[in-house]
Structures are given as C-alpha cells and as structure tokens.
C-alpha cells in the first residue's frame, strides 16, 4: 500500500517521515499521474491559498476529487483541513470541498498565537494527544455526515467524513503517531 503526501508547499517532509516510521511506502505527490496508485493522500499544513492555487495550476484539484470518489482516503492537517472544507469563512479560494463543513482560517490569531494542548481524542485511545496549533483554523459547523472526533474550547478541531480526515493542528510535529496510524488504517478500509 502506498500513501502520498502532497508536496507543493508546507510541512510535507514531516508527514513523510512519520508515515515511513509506520512502515508505509510514501510518495511525494507533485503530478496528478502519481495519484493513480495511492490508497491515501495527506494534504499538509502550510498556506492554504498557495497550496490551493498550485493544485489548480497542476491539475491536481479535480484529479484528487475524482480519486477520492473512487475510494482514496485523504488526511488534511491545518491548511489541509481548510482545503477539505466545503465552506471557508470570508474566502472564495480554491478548495477540494470533500467534507461538509465550514471552517474559519487563522481562528486563534496570527503566528504568535501558536500553542500546544493535550487533546482528548477517544477514537485513538484513552491518553490525550499532544496537539500543536500554528495559525490554526477551527471548524465552525459540520454537516450531518461528519463525525466530530475532538474539540478544544468548544470548537471542533478534528473530524472525519467517510474516508476524509481533518485536523486543525499538526500531528506530524510530535512523536505520537496514533493519528497517522488511524489514517493508515482508514486507507486500508
Ligand atoms: N493559516 C494557514 C492558512 O490559512 C494555515 C496554517 C497552517 O497550516 N499551519 O492557510
């Protein structure tokens, strides 16, 4: 099984290293042709407007949507979460729109407002997950098909809809790989 990491901009190397530690064969994706052989795709944190624009330019946006409809799993973190949403508050920027949810960008303030918390995530075990938020978004509203997996200060920060998983934080920046393992298991389904 191969999992891709979208490598246009942002924190793709960190995701690659985590997935490799979990024994997964990883492909850095820059061309739409590379999507054909993948069971899953990680869309990393970075700058969602930049990643979205590059996805359009490289023909990746429509191809990722199509592969998702065919059963490829997706995992968006931070900017990646924004790109998975159907609605982005105050923005018309390009997006995949694979999860029925409204997101707010830079919801906790600017860069200086980065922070870490111990986040309870029952779906991956009793022990909380260390979550690093960097200029993070949160999920303001979800549709009925979306499962809320974690909240912080009453805001949704982790959610799943079918084979799409979205985290507002950066699970690739800690040594706790349980959320990546959860995604790997989702890819196998
Ligand atoms: N603020 C960024 C955006 O809106 C996301 C930040 C991140 O991915 N760490 O795209």
PDB file of C-alpha atoms and ligand atoms in Angstrom:
ATOM      1  CA  UNK A   1       0.000   0.000   0.000  1.00  0.00           C
ATOM      2  CA  UNK A   2       1.286   3.437  -0.951  1.00  0.00           C
ATOM      3  CA  UNK A   3       0.280   6.728   0.638  1.00  0.00           C
ATOM      4  CA  UNK A   4       1.030  10.074  -0.988  1.00  0.00           C
ATOM      5  CA  UNK A   5       1.950  13.344   0.648  1.00  0.00           C
ATOM      6  CA  UNK A   6       1.026  16.402  -1.401  1.00  0.00           C
ATOM      7  CA  UNK A   7       4.401  18.118  -1.772  1.00  0.00           C
ATOM      8  CA  UNK A   8       3.606  21.501  -3.319  1.00  0.00           C
ATOM      9  CA  UNK A   9       4.266  23.680  -0.266  1.00  0.00           C
ATOM     10  CA  UNK A  10       4.292  23.373   3.521  1.00  0.00           C
ATOM     11  CA  UNK A  11       5.128  20.641   6.048  1.00  0.00           C
ATOM     12  CA  UNK A  12       5.171  17.622   3.711  1.00  0.00           C
ATOM     13  CA  UNK A  13       8.574  16.213   4.743  1.00  0.00           C
ATOM     14  CA  UNK A  14       7.476  15.803   8.360  1.00  0.00           C
ATOM     15  CA  UNK A  15       4.425  13.783   7.297  1.00  0.00           C
ATOM     16  CA  UNK A  16       6.595  11.638   5.081  1.00  0.00           C
ATOM     17  CA  UNK A  17       8.944  10.792   7.965  1.00  0.00           C
ATOM     18  CA  UNK A  18       6.070   9.828  10.290  1.00  0.00           C
ATOM     19  CA  UNK A  19       4.434   7.587   7.690  1.00  0.00           C
ATOM     20  CA  UNK A  20       7.762   5.917   6.930  1.00  0.00           C
ATOM     21  CA  UNK A  21       8.247   5.213  10.637  1.00  0.00           C
ATOM     22  CA  UNK A  22       4.873   3.453  10.499  1.00  0.00           C
ATOM     23  CA  UNK A  23       6.200   1.230   7.708  1.00  0.00           C
ATOM     24  CA  UNK A  24       4.270   2.854   4.875  1.00  0.00           C
ATOM     25  CA  UNK A  25       5.663   3.381   1.389  1.00  0.00           C
ATOM     26  CA  UNK A  26       5.398   7.134   0.789  1.00  0.00           C
ATOM     27  CA  UNK A  27       5.193   9.078  -2.465  1.00  0.00           C
ATOM     28  CA  UNK A  28       5.759  12.849  -2.625  1.00  0.00           C
ATOM     29  CA  UNK A  29       2.990  13.959  -4.968  1.00  0.00           C
ATOM     30  CA  UNK A  30       3.558  16.823  -7.403  1.00  0.00           C
ATOM     31  CA  UNK A  31       1.864  15.455 -10.536  1.00  0.00           C
ATOM     32  CA  UNK A  32      -1.666  14.180 -10.987  1.00  0.00           C
ATOM     33  CA  UNK A  33      -0.416  10.974 -12.623  1.00  0.00           C
ATOM     34  CA  UNK A  34       1.066   9.954  -9.271  1.00  0.00           C
ATOM     35  CA  UNK A  35      -2.374   9.723  -7.647  1.00  0.00           C
ATOM     36  CA  UNK A  36      -3.435   6.582  -9.528  1.00  0.00           C
ATOM     37  CA  UNK A  37      -1.552   4.107  -7.338  1.00  0.00           C
ATOM     38  CA  UNK A  38      -2.343   5.667  -3.943  1.00  0.00           C
ATOM     39  CA  UNK A  39      -4.563   4.311  -1.149  1.00  0.00           C
ATOM     40  CA  UNK A  40      -4.438   7.668   0.617  1.00  0.00           C
ATOM     41  CA  UNK A  41      -3.178  11.236   0.353  1.00  0.00           C
ATOM     42  CA  UNK A  42      -2.009  13.619   3.081  1.00  0.00           C
ATOM     43  CA  UNK A  43      -2.565  17.330   2.485  1.00  0.00           C
ATOM     44  CA  UNK A  44      -0.129  19.094   4.805  1.00  0.00           C
ATOM     45  CA  UNK A  45      -0.152  22.347   6.716  1.00  0.00           C
ATOM     46  CA  UNK A  46       1.292  25.420   5.072  1.00  0.00           C
ATOM     47  CA  UNK A  47      -0.551  28.229   3.329  1.00  0.00           C
ATOM     48  CA  UNK A  48      -3.933  27.076   2.045  1.00  0.00           C
ATOM     49  CA  UNK A  49      -4.283  29.790  -0.617  1.00  0.00           C
ATOM     50  CA  UNK A  50      -0.871  28.882  -2.075  1.00  0.00           C
ATOM     51  CA  UNK A  51      -1.440  25.119  -1.965  1.00  0.00           C
ATOM     52  CA  UNK A  52      -4.921  25.575  -3.486  1.00  0.00           C
ATOM     53  CA  UNK A  53      -3.615  27.723  -6.318  1.00  0.00           C
ATOM     54  CA  UNK A  54      -0.810  25.272  -7.111  1.00  0.00           C
ATOM     55  CA  UNK A  55      -3.304  22.367  -7.047  1.00  0.00           C
ATOM     56  CA  UNK A  56      -5.356  24.158  -9.700  1.00  0.00           C
ATOM     57  CA  UNK A  57      -2.272  25.013 -11.790  1.00  0.00           C
ATOM     58  CA  UNK A  58      -1.046  21.393 -11.764  1.00  0.00           C
ATOM     59  CA  UNK A  59      -4.455  19.866 -12.486  1.00  0.00           C
ATOM     60  CA  UNK A  60      -4.373  18.166  -9.101  1.00  0.00           C
ATOM     61  CA  UNK A  61      -7.570  19.644  -7.680  1.00  0.00           C
ATOM     62  CA  UNK A  62     -10.022  17.848  -9.944  1.00  0.00           C
ATOM     63  CA  UNK A  63      -7.934  14.671 -10.026  1.00  0.00           C
ATOM     64  CA  UNK A  64      -7.798  14.406  -6.203  1.00  0.00           C
ATOM     65  CA  UNK A  65     -11.600  14.849  -6.076  1.00  0.00           C
ATOM     66  CA  UNK A  66     -12.026  12.086  -8.614  1.00  0.00           C
ATOM     67  CA  UNK A  67      -9.661   9.692  -6.826  1.00  0.00           C
ATOM     68  CA  UNK A  68     -11.498  10.394  -3.554  1.00  0.00           C
ATOM     69  CA  UNK A  69     -14.801   9.424  -5.189  1.00  0.00           C
ATOM     70  CA  UNK A  70     -13.085   6.196  -6.274  1.00  0.00           C
ATOM     71  CA  UNK A  71     -12.107   5.375  -2.664  1.00  0.00           C
ATOM     72  CA  UNK A  72      -8.762   7.072  -1.987  1.00  0.00           C
ATOM     73  CA  UNK A  73      -8.586   8.333   1.623  1.00  0.00           C
ATOM     74  CA  UNK A  74      -7.468  11.902   2.405  1.00  0.00           C
ATOM     75  CA  UNK A  75      -5.978  13.448   5.561  1.00  0.00           C
ATOM     76  CA  UNK A  76      -5.786  17.255   5.739  1.00  0.00           C
ATOM     77  CA  UNK A  77      -3.872  18.957   8.536  1.00  0.00           C
ATOM     78  CA  UNK A  78      -4.200  22.682   9.244  1.00  0.00           C
ATOM     79  CA  UNK A  79      -4.080  24.270   5.754  1.00  0.00           C
ATOM     80  CA  UNK A  80      -5.034  20.790   4.514  1.00  0.00           C
ATOM     81  CA  UNK A  81      -8.156  20.877   6.703  1.00  0.00           C
ATOM     82  CA  UNK A  82      -9.096  24.219   5.147  1.00  0.00           C
ATOM     83  CA  UNK A  83      -8.732  22.730   1.664  1.00  0.00           C
ATOM     84  CA  UNK A  84     -11.058  19.826   2.537  1.00  0.00           C
ATOM     85  CA  UNK A  85     -13.928  22.092   3.609  1.00  0.00           C
ATOM     86  CA  UNK A  86     -16.953  22.950   1.501  1.00  0.00           C
ATOM     87  CA  UNK A  87     -17.083  26.443   3.044  1.00  0.00           C
ATOM     88  CA  UNK A  88     -14.261  28.780   4.127  1.00  0.00           C
ATOM     89  CA  UNK A  89     -15.469  31.832   6.019  1.00  0.00           C
ATOM     90  CA  UNK A  90     -14.861  35.050   4.076  1.00  0.00           C
ATOM     91  CA  UNK A  91     -12.904  33.340   1.291  1.00  0.00           C
ATOM     92  CA  UNK A  92     -13.504  32.148  -2.265  1.00  0.00           C
ATOM     93  CA  UNK A  93     -10.092  30.469  -2.515  1.00  0.00           C
ATOM     94  CA  UNK A  94      -9.812  27.141  -4.408  1.00  0.00           C
ATOM     95  CA  UNK A  95     -10.641  24.041  -2.336  1.00  0.00           C
ATOM     96  CA  UNK A  96     -11.399  20.347  -2.644  1.00  0.00           C
ATOM     97  CA  UNK A  97     -14.665  20.593  -0.696  1.00  0.00           C
ATOM     98  CA  UNK A  98     -14.684  16.914   0.263  1.00  0.00           C
ATOM     99  CA  UNK A  99     -16.077  17.444   3.790  1.00  0.00           C
ATOM    100  CA  UNK A 100     -19.359  19.095   4.565  1.00  0.00           C
ATOM    101  CA  UNK A 101     -18.123  21.760   6.986  1.00  0.00           C
ATOM    102  CA  UNK A 102     -17.498  25.496   7.440  1.00  0.00           C
ATOM    103  CA  UNK A 103     -14.006  26.473   8.596  1.00  0.00           C
ATOM    104  CA  UNK A 104     -12.522  29.677   9.964  1.00  0.00           C
ATOM    105  CA  UNK A 105      -8.917  30.434   8.997  1.00  0.00           C
ATOM    106  CA  UNK A 106      -6.370  31.884  11.430  1.00  0.00           C
ATOM    107  CA  UNK A 107      -9.078  31.414  14.023  1.00  0.00           C
ATOM    108  CA  UNK A 108      -6.789  31.758  17.043  1.00  0.00           C
ATOM    109  CA  UNK A 109      -4.899  34.854  15.855  1.00  0.00           C
ATOM    110  CA  UNK A 110      -1.632  35.258  13.960  1.00  0.00           C
ATOM    111  CA  UNK A 111       1.657  33.355  14.109  1.00  0.00           C
ATOM    112  CA  UNK A 112       2.461  34.434  17.674  1.00  0.00           C
ATOM    113  CA  UNK A 113      -0.677  32.711  18.835  1.00  0.00           C
ATOM    114  CA  UNK A 114       0.668  29.251  18.161  1.00  0.00           C
ATOM    115  CA  UNK A 115       0.170  26.927  21.124  1.00  0.00           C
ATOM    116  CA  UNK A 116       0.118  23.308  22.286  1.00  0.00           C
ATOM    117  CA  UNK A 117      -2.533  21.406  24.218  1.00  0.00           C
ATOM    118  CA  UNK A 118      -3.180  17.854  25.414  1.00  0.00           C
ATOM    119  CA  UNK A 119      -6.230  16.962  23.405  1.00  0.00           C
ATOM    120  CA  UNK A 120      -8.566  14.095  24.317  1.00  0.00           C
ATOM    121  CA  UNK A 121      -9.236  12.012  21.183  1.00  0.00           C
ATOM    122  CA  UNK A 122     -11.274   8.978  22.299  1.00  0.00           C
ATOM    123  CA  UNK A 123     -11.107   7.328  18.843  1.00  0.00           C
ATOM    124  CA  UNK A 124      -7.348   6.750  19.188  1.00  0.00           C
ATOM    125  CA  UNK A 125      -7.173   5.798  22.876  1.00  0.00           C
ATOM    126  CA  UNK A 126      -7.561   6.991  26.440  1.00  0.00           C
ATOM    127  CA  UNK A 127      -4.366   9.026  26.543  1.00  0.00           C
ATOM    128  CA  UNK A 128      -4.704  12.591  25.194  1.00  0.00           C
ATOM    129  CA  UNK A 129      -2.841  13.590  22.042  1.00  0.00           C
ATOM    130  CA  UNK A 130      -0.315  16.447  22.183  1.00  0.00           C
ATOM    131  CA  UNK A 131      -1.642  18.889  19.585  1.00  0.00           C
ATOM    132  CA  UNK A 132       0.434  21.732  18.095  1.00  0.00           C
ATOM    133  CA  UNK A 133      -1.645  24.613  16.681  1.00  0.00           C
ATOM    134  CA  UNK A 134       0.094  27.075  14.326  1.00  0.00           C
ATOM    135  CA  UNK A 135      -2.005  29.915  12.861  1.00  0.00           C
ATOM    136  CA  UNK A 136      -4.648  27.257  13.057  1.00  0.00           C
ATOM    137  CA  UNK A 137      -8.174  27.153  11.727  1.00  0.00           C
ATOM    138  CA  UNK A 138     -11.104  25.595  13.533  1.00  0.00           C
ATOM    139  CA  UNK A 139     -14.298  24.022  12.272  1.00  0.00           C
ATOM    140  CA  UNK A 140     -17.264  26.285  12.884  1.00  0.00           C
ATOM    141  CA  UNK A 141     -20.007  23.959  11.674  1.00  0.00           C
ATOM    142  CA  UNK A 142     -20.279  20.401  10.359  1.00  0.00           C
ATOM    143  CA  UNK A 143     -22.934  18.694   8.255  1.00  0.00           C
ATOM    144  CA  UNK A 144     -24.792  15.607   9.414  1.00  0.00           C
ATOM    145  CA  UNK A 145     -22.384  13.194   7.716  1.00  0.00           C
ATOM    146  CA  UNK A 146     -19.376  14.461   9.653  1.00  0.00           C
ATOM    147  CA  UNK A 147     -18.164  12.778  12.845  1.00  0.00           C
ATOM    148  CA  UNK A 148     -16.631  15.147  15.406  1.00  0.00           C
ATOM    149  CA  UNK A 149     -13.528  13.450  16.884  1.00  0.00           C
ATOM    150  CA  UNK A 150     -12.119  16.214  19.111  1.00  0.00           C
ATOM    151  CA  UNK A 151     -12.971  19.679  20.356  1.00  0.00           C
ATOM    152  CA  UNK A 152     -10.891  22.363  22.080  1.00  0.00           C
ATOM    153  CA  UNK A 153     -12.611  25.236  23.893  1.00  0.00           C
ATOM    154  CA  UNK A 154     -15.935  24.193  22.344  1.00  0.00           C
ATOM    155  CA  UNK A 155     -14.564  24.378  18.796  1.00  0.00           C
ATOM    156  CA  UNK A 156     -14.177  21.331  16.545  1.00  0.00           C
ATOM    157  CA  UNK A 157     -10.523  20.610  15.761  1.00  0.00           C
ATOM    158  CA  UNK A 158     -10.641  17.016  14.472  1.00  0.00           C
ATOM    159  CA  UNK A 159     -13.336  15.452  12.288  1.00  0.00           C
ATOM    160  CA  UNK A 160     -13.969  12.657   9.816  1.00  0.00           C
ATOM    161  CA  UNK A 161     -16.413  12.173   6.984  1.00  0.00           C
ATOM    162  CA  UNK A 162     -16.134   8.721   5.420  1.00  0.00           C
ATOM    163  CA  UNK A 163     -12.551   8.384   4.201  1.00  0.00           C
ATOM    164  CA  UNK A 164     -11.733  12.074   4.748  1.00  0.00           C
ATOM    165  CA  UNK A 165      -9.983  13.057   7.989  1.00  0.00           C
ATOM    166  CA  UNK A 166      -9.211  16.654   9.004  1.00  0.00           C
ATOM    167  CA  UNK A 167      -7.114  18.031  11.883  1.00  0.00           C
ATOM    168  CA  UNK A 168      -6.718  21.721  12.735  1.00  0.00           C
ATOM    169  CA  UNK A 169      -3.342  21.010  14.368  1.00  0.00           C
ATOM    170  CA  UNK A 170      -0.010  19.448  13.300  1.00  0.00           C
ATOM    171  CA  UNK A 171       0.208  15.758  14.315  1.00  0.00           C
ATOM    172  CA  UNK A 172       3.404  15.404  12.246  1.00  0.00           C
ATOM    173  CA  UNK A 173       5.345  17.638  14.664  1.00  0.00           C
ATOM    174  CA  UNK A 174       5.147  15.333  17.698  1.00  0.00           C
ATOM    175  CA  UNK A 175       6.418  11.823  18.461  1.00  0.00           C
ATOM    176  CA  UNK A 176       2.898  10.477  18.991  1.00  0.00           C
ATOM    177  CA  UNK A 177       1.938   8.731  15.757  1.00  0.00           C
ATOM    178  CA  UNK A 178      -1.520   7.454  16.715  1.00  0.00           C
ATOM    179  CA  UNK A 179      -3.436   9.808  14.430  1.00  0.00           C
ATOM    180  CA  UNK A 180      -1.274   8.872  11.447  1.00  0.00           C
ATOM    181  CA  UNK A 181      -1.840   5.210  12.344  1.00  0.00           C
ATOM    182  CA  UNK A 182      -5.576   5.915  12.423  1.00  0.00           C
ATOM    183  CA  UNK A 183      -5.280   7.356   8.904  1.00  0.00           C
ATOM    184  CA  UNK A 184      -3.228   4.388   7.671  1.00  0.00           C
ATOM    185  CA  UNK A 185      -5.992   2.092   8.960  1.00  0.00           C
ATOM    186  CA  UNK A 186      -8.586   4.260   7.166  1.00  0.00           C
ATOM    187  CA  UNK A 187      -6.613   3.847   3.920  1.00  0.00           C
ATOM    188  CA  UNK A 188      -6.826   0.055   4.257  1.00  0.00           C
ATOM    189  CA  UNK A 189     -10.637   0.061   4.512  1.00  0.00           C
TER     190      UNK A 189
HETATM  191  N1  LIG B   1      -3.068  29.922   8.353  1.00  0.00           N
HETATM  192  C1  LIG B   1      -2.812  28.968   7.313  1.00  0.00           C
HETATM  193  C2  LIG B   1      -3.856  29.051   6.210  1.00  0.00           C
HETATM  194  O1  LIG B   1      -4.847  29.676   6.391  1.00  0.00           O
HETATM  195  C3  LIG B   1      -2.778  27.562   7.867  1.00  0.00           C
HETATM  196  C4  LIG B   1      -1.652  27.429   8.855  1.00  0.00           C
HETATM  197  C5  LIG B   1      -1.008  26.097   8.893  1.00  0.00           C
HETATM  198  O2  LIG B   1      -1.229  25.254   8.038  1.00  0.00           O
HETATM  199  N2  LIG B   1      -0.161  25.895   9.874  1.00  0.00           N
HETATM  200  O3  LIG B   1      -3.683  28.502   5.187  1.00  0.00           O
END
